[in-house]
PDB file of C-alpha atoms in Angstrom:
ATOM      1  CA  UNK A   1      86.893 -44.446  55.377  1.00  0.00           C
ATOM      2  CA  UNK A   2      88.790 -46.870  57.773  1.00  0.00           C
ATOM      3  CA  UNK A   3      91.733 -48.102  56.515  1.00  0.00           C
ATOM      4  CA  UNK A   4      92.394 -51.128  59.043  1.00  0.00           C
ATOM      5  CA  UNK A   5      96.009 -52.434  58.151  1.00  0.00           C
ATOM      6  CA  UNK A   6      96.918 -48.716  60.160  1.00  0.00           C
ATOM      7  CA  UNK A   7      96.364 -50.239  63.093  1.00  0.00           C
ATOM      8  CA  UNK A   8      96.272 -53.877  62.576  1.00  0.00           C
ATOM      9  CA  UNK A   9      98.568 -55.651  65.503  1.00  0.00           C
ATOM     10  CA  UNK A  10      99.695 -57.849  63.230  1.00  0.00           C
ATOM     11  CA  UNK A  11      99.772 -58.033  59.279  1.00  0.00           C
ATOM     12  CA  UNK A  12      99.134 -60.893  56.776  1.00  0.00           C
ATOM     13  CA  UNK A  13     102.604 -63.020  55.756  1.00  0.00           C
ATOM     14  CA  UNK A  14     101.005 -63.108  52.338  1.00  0.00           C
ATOM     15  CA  UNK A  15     101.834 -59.360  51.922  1.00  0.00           C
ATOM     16  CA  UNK A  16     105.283 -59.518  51.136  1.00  0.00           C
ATOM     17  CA  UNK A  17     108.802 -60.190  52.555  1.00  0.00           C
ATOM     18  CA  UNK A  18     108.873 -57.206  55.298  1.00  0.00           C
ATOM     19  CA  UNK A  19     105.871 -57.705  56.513  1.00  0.00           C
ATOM     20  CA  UNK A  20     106.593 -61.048  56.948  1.00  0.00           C
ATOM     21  CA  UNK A  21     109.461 -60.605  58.964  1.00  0.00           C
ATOM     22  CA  UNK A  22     108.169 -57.952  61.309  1.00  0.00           C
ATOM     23  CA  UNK A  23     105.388 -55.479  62.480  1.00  0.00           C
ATOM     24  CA  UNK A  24     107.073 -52.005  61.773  1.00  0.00           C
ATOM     25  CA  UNK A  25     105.166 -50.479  64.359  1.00  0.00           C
ATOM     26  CA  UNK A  26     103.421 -52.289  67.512  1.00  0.00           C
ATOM     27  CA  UNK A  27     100.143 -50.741  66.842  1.00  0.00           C
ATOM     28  CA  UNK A  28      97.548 -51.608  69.498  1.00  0.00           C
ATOM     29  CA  UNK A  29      93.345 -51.815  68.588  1.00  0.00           C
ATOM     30  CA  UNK A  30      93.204 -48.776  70.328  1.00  0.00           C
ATOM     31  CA  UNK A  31      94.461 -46.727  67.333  1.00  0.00           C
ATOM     32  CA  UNK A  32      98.426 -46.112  68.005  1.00  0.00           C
ATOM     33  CA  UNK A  33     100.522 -47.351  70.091  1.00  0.00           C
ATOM     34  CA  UNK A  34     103.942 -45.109  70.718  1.00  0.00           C
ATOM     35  CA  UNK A  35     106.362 -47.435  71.285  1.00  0.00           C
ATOM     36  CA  UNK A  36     109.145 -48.681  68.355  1.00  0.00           C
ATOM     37  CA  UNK A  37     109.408 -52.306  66.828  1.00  0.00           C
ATOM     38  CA  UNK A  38     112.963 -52.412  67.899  1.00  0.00           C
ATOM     39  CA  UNK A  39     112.398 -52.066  71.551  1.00  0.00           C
ATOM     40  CA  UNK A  40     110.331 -55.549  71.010  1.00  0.00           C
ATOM     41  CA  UNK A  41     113.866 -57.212  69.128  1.00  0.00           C
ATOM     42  CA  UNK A  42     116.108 -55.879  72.206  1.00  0.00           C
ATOM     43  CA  UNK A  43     114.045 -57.089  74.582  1.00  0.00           C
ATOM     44  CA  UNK A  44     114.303 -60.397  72.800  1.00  0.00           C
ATOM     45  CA  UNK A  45     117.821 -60.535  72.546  1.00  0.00           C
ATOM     46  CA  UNK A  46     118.283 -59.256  76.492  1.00  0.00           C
ATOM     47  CA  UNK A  47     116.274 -62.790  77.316  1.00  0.00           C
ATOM     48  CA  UNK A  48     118.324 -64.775  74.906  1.00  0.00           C
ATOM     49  CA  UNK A  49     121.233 -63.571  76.215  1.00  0.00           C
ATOM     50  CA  UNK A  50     120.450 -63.689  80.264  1.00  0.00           C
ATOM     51  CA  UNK A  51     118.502 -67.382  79.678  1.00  0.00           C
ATOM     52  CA  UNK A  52     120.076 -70.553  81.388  1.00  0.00           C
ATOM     53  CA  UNK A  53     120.980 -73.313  78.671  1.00  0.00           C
ATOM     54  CA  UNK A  54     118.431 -76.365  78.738  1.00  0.00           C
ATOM     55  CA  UNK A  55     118.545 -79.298  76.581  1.00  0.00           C
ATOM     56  CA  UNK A  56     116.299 -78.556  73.489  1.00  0.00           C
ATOM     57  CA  UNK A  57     118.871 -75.387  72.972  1.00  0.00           C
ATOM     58  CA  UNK A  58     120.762 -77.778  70.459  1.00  0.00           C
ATOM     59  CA  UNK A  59     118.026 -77.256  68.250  1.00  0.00           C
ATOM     60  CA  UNK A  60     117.816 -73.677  68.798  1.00  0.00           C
ATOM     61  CA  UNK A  61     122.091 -73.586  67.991  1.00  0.00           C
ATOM     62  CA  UNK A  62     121.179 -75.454  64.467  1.00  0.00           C
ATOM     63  CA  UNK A  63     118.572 -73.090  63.695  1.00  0.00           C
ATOM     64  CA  UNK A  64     120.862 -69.963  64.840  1.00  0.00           C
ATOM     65  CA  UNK A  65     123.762 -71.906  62.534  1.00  0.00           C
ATOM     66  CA  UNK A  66     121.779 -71.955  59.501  1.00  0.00           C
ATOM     67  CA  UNK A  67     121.211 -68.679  60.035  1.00  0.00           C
ATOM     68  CA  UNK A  68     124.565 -67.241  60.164  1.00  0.00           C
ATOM     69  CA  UNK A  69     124.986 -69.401  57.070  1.00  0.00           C
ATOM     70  CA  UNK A  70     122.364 -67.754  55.258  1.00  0.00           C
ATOM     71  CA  UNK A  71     123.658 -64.637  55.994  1.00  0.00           C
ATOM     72  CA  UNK A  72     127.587 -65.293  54.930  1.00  0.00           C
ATOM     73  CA  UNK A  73     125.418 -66.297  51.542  1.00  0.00           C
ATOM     74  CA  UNK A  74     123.692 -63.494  51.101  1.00  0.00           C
ATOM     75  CA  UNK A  75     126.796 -60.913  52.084  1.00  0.00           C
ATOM     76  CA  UNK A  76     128.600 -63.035  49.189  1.00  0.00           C
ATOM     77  CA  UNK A  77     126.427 -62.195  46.757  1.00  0.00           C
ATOM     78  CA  UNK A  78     125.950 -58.442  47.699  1.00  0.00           C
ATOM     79  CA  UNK A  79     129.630 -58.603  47.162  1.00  0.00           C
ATOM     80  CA  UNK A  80     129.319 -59.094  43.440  1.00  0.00           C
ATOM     81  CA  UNK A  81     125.681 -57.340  43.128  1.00  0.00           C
ATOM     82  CA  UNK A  82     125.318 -54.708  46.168  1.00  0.00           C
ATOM     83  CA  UNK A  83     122.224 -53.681  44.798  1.00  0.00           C
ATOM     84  CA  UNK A  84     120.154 -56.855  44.220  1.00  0.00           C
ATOM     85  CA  UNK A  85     117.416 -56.691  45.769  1.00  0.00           C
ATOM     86  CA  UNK A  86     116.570 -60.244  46.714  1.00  0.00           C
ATOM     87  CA  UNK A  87     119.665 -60.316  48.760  1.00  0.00           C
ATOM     88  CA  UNK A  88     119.453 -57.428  50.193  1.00  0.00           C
ATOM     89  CA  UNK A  89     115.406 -58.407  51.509  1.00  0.00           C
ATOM     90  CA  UNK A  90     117.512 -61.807  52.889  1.00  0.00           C
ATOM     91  CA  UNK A  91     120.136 -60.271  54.483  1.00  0.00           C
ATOM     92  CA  UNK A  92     117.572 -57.734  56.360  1.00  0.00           C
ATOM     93  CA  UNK A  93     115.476 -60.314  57.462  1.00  0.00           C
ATOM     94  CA  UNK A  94     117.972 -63.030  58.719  1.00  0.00           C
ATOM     95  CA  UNK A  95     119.750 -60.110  60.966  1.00  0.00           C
ATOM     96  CA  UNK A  96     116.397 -59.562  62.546  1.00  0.00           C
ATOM     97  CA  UNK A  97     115.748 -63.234  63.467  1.00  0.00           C
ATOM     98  CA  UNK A  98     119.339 -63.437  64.558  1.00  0.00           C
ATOM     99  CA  UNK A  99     118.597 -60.142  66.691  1.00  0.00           C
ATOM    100  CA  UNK A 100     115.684 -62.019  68.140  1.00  0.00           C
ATOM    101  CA  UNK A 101     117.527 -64.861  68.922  1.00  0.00           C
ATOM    102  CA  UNK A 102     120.674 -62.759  70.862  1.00  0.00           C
ATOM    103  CA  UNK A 103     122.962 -63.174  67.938  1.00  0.00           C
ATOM    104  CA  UNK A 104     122.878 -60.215  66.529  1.00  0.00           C
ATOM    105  CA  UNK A 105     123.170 -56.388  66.695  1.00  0.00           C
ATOM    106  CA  UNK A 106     120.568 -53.718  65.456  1.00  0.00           C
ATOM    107  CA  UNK A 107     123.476 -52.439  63.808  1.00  0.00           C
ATOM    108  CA  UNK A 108     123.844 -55.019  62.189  1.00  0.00           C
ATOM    109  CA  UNK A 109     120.576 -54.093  59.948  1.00  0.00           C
ATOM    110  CA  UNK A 110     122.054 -50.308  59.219  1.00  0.00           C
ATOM    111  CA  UNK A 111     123.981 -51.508  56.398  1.00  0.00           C
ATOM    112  CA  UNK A 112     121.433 -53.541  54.318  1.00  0.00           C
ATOM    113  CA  UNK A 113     118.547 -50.936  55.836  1.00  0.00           C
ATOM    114  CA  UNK A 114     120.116 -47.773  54.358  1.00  0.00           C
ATOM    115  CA  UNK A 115     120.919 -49.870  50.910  1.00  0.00           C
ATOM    116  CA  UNK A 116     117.244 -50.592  50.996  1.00  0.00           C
ATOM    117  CA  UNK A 117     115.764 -47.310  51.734  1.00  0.00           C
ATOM    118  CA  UNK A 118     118.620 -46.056  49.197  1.00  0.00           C
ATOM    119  CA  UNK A 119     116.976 -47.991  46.450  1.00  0.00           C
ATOM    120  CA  UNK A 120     113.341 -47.462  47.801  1.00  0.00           C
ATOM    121  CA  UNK A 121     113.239 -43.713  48.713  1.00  0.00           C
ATOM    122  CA  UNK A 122     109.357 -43.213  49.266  1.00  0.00           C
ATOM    123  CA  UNK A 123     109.089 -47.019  51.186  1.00  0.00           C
ATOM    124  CA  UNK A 124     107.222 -46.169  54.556  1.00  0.00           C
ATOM    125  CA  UNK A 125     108.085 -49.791  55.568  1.00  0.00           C
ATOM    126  CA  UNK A 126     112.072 -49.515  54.803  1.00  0.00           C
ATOM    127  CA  UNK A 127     112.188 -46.229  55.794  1.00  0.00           C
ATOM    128  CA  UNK A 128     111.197 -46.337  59.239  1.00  0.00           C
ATOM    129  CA  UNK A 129     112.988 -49.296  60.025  1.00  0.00           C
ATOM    130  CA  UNK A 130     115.906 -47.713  59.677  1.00  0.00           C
ATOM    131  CA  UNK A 131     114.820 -45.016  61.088  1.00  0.00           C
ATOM    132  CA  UNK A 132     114.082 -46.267  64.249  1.00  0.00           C
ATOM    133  CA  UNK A 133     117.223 -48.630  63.808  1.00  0.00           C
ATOM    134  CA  UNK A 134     119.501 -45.397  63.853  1.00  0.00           C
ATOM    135  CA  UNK A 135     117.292 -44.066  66.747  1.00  0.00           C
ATOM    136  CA  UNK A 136     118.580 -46.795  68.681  1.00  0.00           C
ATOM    137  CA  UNK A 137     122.328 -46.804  68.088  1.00  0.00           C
ATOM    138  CA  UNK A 138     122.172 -43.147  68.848  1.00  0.00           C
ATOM    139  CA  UNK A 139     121.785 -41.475  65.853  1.00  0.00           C
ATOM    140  CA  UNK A 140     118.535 -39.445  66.621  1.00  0.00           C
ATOM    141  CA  UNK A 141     118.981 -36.628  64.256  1.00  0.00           C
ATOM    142  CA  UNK A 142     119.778 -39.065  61.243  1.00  0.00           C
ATOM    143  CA  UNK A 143     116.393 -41.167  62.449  1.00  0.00           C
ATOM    144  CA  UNK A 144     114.619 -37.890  62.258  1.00  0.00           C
ATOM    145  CA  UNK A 145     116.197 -36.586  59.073  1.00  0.00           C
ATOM    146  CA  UNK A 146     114.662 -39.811  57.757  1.00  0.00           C
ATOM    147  CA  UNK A 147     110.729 -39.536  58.899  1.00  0.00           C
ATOM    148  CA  UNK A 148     111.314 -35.745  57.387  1.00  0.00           C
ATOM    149  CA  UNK A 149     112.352 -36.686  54.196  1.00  0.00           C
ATOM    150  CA  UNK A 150     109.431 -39.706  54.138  1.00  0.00           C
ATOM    151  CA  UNK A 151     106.909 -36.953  55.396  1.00  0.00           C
ATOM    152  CA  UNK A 152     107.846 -34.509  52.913  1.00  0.00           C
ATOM    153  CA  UNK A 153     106.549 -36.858  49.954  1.00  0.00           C
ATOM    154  CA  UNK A 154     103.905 -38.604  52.182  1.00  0.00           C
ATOM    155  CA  UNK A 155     102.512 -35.445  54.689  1.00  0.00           C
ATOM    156  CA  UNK A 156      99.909 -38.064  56.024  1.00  0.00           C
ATOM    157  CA  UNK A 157     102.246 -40.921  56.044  1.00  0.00           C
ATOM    158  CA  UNK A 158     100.832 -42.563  59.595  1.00  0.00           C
ATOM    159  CA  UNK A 159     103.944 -44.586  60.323  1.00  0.00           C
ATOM    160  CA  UNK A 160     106.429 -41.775  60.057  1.00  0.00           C
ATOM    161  CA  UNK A 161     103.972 -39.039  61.937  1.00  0.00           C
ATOM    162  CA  UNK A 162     104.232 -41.725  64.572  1.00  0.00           C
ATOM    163  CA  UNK A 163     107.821 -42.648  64.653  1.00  0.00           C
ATOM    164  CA  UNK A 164     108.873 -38.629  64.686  1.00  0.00           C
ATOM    165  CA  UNK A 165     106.154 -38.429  67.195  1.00  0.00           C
ATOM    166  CA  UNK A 166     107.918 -41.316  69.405  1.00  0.00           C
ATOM    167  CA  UNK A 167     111.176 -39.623  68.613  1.00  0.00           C
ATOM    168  CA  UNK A 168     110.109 -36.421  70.087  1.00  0.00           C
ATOM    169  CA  UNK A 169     108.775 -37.597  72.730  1.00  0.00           C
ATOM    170  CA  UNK A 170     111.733 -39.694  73.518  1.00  0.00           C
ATOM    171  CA  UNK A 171     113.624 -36.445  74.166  1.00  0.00           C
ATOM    172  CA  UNK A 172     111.547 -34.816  75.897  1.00  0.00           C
ATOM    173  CA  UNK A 173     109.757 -32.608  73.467  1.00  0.00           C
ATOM    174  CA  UNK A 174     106.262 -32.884  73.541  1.00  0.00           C
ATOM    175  CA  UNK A 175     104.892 -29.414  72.330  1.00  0.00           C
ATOM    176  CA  UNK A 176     106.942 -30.111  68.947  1.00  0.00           C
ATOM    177  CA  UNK A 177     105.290 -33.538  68.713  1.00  0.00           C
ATOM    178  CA  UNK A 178     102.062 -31.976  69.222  1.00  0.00           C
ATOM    179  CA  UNK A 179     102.914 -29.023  67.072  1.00  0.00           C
ATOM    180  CA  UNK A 180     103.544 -31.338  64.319  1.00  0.00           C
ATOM    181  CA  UNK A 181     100.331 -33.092  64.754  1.00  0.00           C
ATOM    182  CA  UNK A 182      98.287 -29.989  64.999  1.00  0.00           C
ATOM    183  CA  UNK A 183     100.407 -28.751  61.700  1.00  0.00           C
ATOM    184  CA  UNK A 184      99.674 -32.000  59.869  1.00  0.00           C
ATOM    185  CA  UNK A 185      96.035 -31.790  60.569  1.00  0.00           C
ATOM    186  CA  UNK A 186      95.713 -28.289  59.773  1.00  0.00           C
ATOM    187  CA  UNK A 187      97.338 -29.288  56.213  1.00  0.00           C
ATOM    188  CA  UNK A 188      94.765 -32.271  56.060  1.00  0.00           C
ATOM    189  CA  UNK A 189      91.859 -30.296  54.040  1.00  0.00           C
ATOM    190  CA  UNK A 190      94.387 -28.615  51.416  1.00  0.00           C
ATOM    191  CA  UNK A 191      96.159 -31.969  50.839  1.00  0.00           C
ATOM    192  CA  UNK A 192      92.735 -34.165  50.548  1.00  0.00           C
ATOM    193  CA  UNK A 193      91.541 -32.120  48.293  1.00  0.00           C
ATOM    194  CA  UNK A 194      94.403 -32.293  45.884  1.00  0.00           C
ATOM    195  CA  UNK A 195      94.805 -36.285  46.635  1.00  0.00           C
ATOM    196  CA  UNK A 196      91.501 -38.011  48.208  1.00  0.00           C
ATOM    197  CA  UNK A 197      92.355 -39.702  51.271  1.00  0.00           C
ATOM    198  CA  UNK A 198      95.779 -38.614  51.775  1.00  0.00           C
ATOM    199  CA  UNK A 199      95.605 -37.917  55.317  1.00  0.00           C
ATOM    200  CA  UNK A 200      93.869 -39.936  57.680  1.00  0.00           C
ATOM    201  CA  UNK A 201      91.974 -37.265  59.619  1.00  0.00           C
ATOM    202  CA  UNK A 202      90.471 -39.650  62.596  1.00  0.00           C
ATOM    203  CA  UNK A 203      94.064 -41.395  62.940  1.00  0.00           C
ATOM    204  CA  UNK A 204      96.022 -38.315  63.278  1.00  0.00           C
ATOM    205  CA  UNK A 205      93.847 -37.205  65.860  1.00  0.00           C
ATOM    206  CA  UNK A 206      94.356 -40.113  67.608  1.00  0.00           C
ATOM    207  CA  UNK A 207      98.097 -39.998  67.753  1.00  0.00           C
ATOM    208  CA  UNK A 208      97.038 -36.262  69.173  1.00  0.00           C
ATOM    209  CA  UNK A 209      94.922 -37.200  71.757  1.00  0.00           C
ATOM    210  CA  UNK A 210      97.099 -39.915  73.312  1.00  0.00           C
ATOM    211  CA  UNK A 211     100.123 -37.437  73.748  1.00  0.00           C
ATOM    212  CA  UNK A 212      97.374 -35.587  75.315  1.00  0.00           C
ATOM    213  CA  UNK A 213      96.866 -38.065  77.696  1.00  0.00           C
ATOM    214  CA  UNK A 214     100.316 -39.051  78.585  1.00  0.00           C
ATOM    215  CA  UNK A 215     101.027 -35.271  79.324  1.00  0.00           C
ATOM    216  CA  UNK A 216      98.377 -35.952  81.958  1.00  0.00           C
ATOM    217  CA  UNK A 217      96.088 -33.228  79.589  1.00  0.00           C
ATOM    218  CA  UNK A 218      92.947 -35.147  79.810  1.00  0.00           C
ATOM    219  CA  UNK A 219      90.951 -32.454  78.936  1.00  0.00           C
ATOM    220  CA  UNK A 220      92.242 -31.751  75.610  1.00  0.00           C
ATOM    221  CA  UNK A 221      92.575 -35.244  74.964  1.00  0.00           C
ATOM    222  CA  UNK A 222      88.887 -35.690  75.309  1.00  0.00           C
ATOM    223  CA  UNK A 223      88.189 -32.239  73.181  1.00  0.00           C
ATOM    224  CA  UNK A 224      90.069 -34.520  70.350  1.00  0.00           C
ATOM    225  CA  UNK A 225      88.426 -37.377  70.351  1.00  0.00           C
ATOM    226  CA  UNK A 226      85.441 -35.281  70.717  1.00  0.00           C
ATOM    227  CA  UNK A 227      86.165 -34.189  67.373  1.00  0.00           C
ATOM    228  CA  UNK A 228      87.395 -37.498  66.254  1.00  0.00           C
ATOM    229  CA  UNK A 229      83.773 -38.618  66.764  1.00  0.00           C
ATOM    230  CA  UNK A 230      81.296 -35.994  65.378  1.00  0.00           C
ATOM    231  CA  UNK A 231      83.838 -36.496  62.086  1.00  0.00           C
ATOM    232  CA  UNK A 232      83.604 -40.519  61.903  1.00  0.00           C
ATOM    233  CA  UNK A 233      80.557 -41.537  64.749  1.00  0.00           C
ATOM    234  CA  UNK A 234      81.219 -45.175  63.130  1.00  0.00           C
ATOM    235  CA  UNK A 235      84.756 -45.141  63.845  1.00  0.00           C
ATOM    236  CA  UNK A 236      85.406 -47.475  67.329  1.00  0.00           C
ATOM    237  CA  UNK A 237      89.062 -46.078  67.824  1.00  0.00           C
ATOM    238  CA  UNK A 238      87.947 -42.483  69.240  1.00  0.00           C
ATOM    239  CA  UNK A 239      85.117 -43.797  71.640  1.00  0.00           C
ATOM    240  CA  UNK A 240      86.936 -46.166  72.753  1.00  0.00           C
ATOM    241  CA  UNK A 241      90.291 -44.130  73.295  1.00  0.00           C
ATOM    242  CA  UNK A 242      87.382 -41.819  75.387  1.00  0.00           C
ATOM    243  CA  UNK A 243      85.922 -44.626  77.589  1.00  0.00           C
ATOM    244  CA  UNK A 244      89.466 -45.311  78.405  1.00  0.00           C
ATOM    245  CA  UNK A 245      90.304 -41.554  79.692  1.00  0.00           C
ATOM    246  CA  UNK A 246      86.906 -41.652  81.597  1.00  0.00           C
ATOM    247  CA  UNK A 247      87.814 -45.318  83.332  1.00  0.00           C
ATOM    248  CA  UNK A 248      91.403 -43.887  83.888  1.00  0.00           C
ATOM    249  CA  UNK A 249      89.596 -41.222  86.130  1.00  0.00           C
ATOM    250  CA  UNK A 250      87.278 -43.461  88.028  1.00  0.00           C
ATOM    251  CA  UNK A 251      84.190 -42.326  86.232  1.00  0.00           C
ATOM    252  CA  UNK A 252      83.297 -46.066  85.284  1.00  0.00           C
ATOM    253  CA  UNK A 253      79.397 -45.612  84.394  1.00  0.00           C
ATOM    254  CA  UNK A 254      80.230 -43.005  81.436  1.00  0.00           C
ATOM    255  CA  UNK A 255      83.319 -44.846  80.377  1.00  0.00           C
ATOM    256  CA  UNK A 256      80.992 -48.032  80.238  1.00  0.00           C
ATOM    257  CA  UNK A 257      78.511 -46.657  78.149  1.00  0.00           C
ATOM    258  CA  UNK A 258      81.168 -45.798  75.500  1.00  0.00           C
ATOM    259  CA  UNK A 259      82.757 -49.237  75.828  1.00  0.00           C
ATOM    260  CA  UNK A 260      79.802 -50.512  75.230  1.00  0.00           C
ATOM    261  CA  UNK A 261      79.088 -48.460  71.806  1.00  0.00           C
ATOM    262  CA  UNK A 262      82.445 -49.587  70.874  1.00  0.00           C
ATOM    263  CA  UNK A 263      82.280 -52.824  70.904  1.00  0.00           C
ATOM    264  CA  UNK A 264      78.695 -52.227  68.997  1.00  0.00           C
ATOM    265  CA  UNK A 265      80.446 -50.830  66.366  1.00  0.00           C
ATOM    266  CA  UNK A 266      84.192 -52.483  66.494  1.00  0.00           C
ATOM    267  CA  UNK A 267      84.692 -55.120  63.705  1.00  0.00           C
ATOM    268  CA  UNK A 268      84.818 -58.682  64.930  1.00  0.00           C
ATOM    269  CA  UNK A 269      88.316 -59.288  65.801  1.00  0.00           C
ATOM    270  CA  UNK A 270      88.655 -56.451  68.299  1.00  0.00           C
ATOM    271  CA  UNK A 271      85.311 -56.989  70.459  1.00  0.00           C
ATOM    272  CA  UNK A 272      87.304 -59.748  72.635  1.00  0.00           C
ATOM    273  CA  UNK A 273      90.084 -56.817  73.310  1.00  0.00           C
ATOM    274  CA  UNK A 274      87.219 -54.009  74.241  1.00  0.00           C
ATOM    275  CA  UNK A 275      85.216 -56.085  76.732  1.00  0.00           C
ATOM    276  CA  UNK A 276      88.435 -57.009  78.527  1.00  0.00           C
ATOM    277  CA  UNK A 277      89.601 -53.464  78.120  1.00  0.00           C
ATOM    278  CA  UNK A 278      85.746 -52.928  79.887  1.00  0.00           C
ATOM    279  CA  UNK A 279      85.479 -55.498  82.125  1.00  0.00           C
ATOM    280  CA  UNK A 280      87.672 -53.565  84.650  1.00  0.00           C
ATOM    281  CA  UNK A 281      85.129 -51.394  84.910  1.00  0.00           C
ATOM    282  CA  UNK A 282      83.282 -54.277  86.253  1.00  0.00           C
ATOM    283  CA  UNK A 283      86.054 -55.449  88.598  1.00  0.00           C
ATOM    284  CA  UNK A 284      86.624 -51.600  90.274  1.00  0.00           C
ATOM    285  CA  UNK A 285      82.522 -51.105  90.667  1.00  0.00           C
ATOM    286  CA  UNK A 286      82.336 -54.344  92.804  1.00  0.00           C
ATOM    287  CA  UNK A 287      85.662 -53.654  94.764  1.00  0.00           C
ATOM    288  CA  UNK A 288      84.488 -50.107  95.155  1.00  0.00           C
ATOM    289  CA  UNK A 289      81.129 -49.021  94.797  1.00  0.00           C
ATOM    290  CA  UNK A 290      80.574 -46.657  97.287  1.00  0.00           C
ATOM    291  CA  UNK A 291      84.122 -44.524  96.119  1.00  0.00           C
ATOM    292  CA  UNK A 292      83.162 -45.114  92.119  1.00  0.00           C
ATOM    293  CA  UNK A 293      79.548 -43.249  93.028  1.00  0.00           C
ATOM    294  CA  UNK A 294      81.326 -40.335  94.561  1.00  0.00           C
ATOM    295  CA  UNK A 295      83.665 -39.644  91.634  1.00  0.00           C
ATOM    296  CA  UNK A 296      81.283 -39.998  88.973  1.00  0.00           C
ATOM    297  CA  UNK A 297      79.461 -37.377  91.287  1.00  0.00           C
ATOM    298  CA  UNK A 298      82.602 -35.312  91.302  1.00  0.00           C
ATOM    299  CA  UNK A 299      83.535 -35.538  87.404  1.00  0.00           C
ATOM    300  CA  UNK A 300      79.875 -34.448  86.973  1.00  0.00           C
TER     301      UNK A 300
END
């Protein structure tokens, strides 16, 4: 079974405080996307801090005011009660809109963050926030240390396999990242039959293939979705991470046929980002026909 909130871009505000305040990880429709939340917040807060002052920034200073207001408020009370919870969700979530607006530090969040995932030791959501959060500020072993711990109670857990994935990555290991992938999936029939559902087969393999890819190893990337496929033929994600390898390559009339059974088979809300994803197939064919024909020749 699917289980769309994986790779929803964005979630529901009606599902709590975190997810209210921010997408942990900037998952794309394609299935996973390996870049962090926090890069997202510093990029904010480089374009706060570089913008030229206009007019309606008085507004924007009464805003950023109440803010720091809030936050004095909430430090207060964790004063008295450093583990109540309400502040704590307060605190966390006014230093991320005051990161977003160039007031603020990411580490800023460590404190109230490690509190957090103190009090909540199996949160996914808490978790790799801080994660990430330390991965930033330098502290890559302690960010990896944390998706450990999280994966050691949840093996399948498809936030932290991607955040230690990202990590890994990051410094320039990517046969461990693939290694743990490959590890996880091998685990996947042992720990689905103790607890149904526990890992997410198609999505790991996912994760898989694009490290594949952006080691430049299309073929086993392909071989994995492949796979991805024959296990779930009414999952979108694989065929469509396919038609993208194929158009990558220039072999537009096979990539369009899969786009095309994608968007078939995609729910609603992602057929608009397929067909655009497709229509470049389009655009190169009419630029190009003549040099598409001879490398769909070649990759035959």
């Amino acid at each position: 079974m699917l289980r769309w909130g994986e790779f929803n871009p964005m979630v529901e505000k009606n599902r709590g405080f975190l997810m209210a305040v921010v997408v942990l990880l900037i998952i794309a429709f394609l299935g996973f996307s390996l870049s962090p939340l926090l890069g997202g917040l510093l990029e904010a807060n480089q374009q706060n801090s570089q913008s030229t002052p206009s007019p309606n920034q008085t507004s924007v200073a009464d805003k950023e005011a109440d803010l720091l207001a809030q936050a004095r408020g909430y430090e207060l009370v964790l004063q008295r009660e450093p583990d109540n919870l309400t502040a704590l969700q307060g605190l966390l979530q006014v230093k991320l809109e005051l990161i977003q607006s160039g007031k603020s530090n990411i580490e800023d969040i460590l404190s109230p963050l490690e509190k957090l995932s103190e009090l909540n030791p199996s949160s996914t959501d808490y978790n790799v926030l801080l994660a990430q959060a330390k991965a930033y500020t330098g502290d890559r072993e302690g960010a990896a240390q944390i998706y450990r711990s999280l994966l050691a109670i949840k093996p399948g857990d498809i936030k932290a396999l991607q955040g230690l994935v990202s990590l890994l990555l990051e410094q320039e290991r990517p046969e461990a990242a693939i290694g743990l992938l490959q590890d996880t999936l091998k685990a996947a029939p042992v720990k689905n039959q103790v607890e149904a559902g526990s890992i997410d087969i198609v999505s790991v393999q996912l994760i898989l293939g694009q490290v594949y890819a952006q080691q430049k190893r299309y073929e086993e990337a392909i071989a994995v979705y492949d796979e991805a496929i024959k296990l779930s033929s009414k999952d979108f994600r694989p065929i469509l991470a396919k038609a993208i390898i194929l158009q990558e390559q220039g072999n537009t009339e096979a990539s369009q046929e899969l786009f095309n059974k994608a968007i078939e088979i995609a729910p609603a809300g992602f057929k608009d980002q397929i067909k655009l994803k497709a229509s470049v197939n389009d655009s190169e064919a009419q630029a190009s026909p003549e040099a598409n024909s001879t490398e769909t020749q070649k990759q035959e």
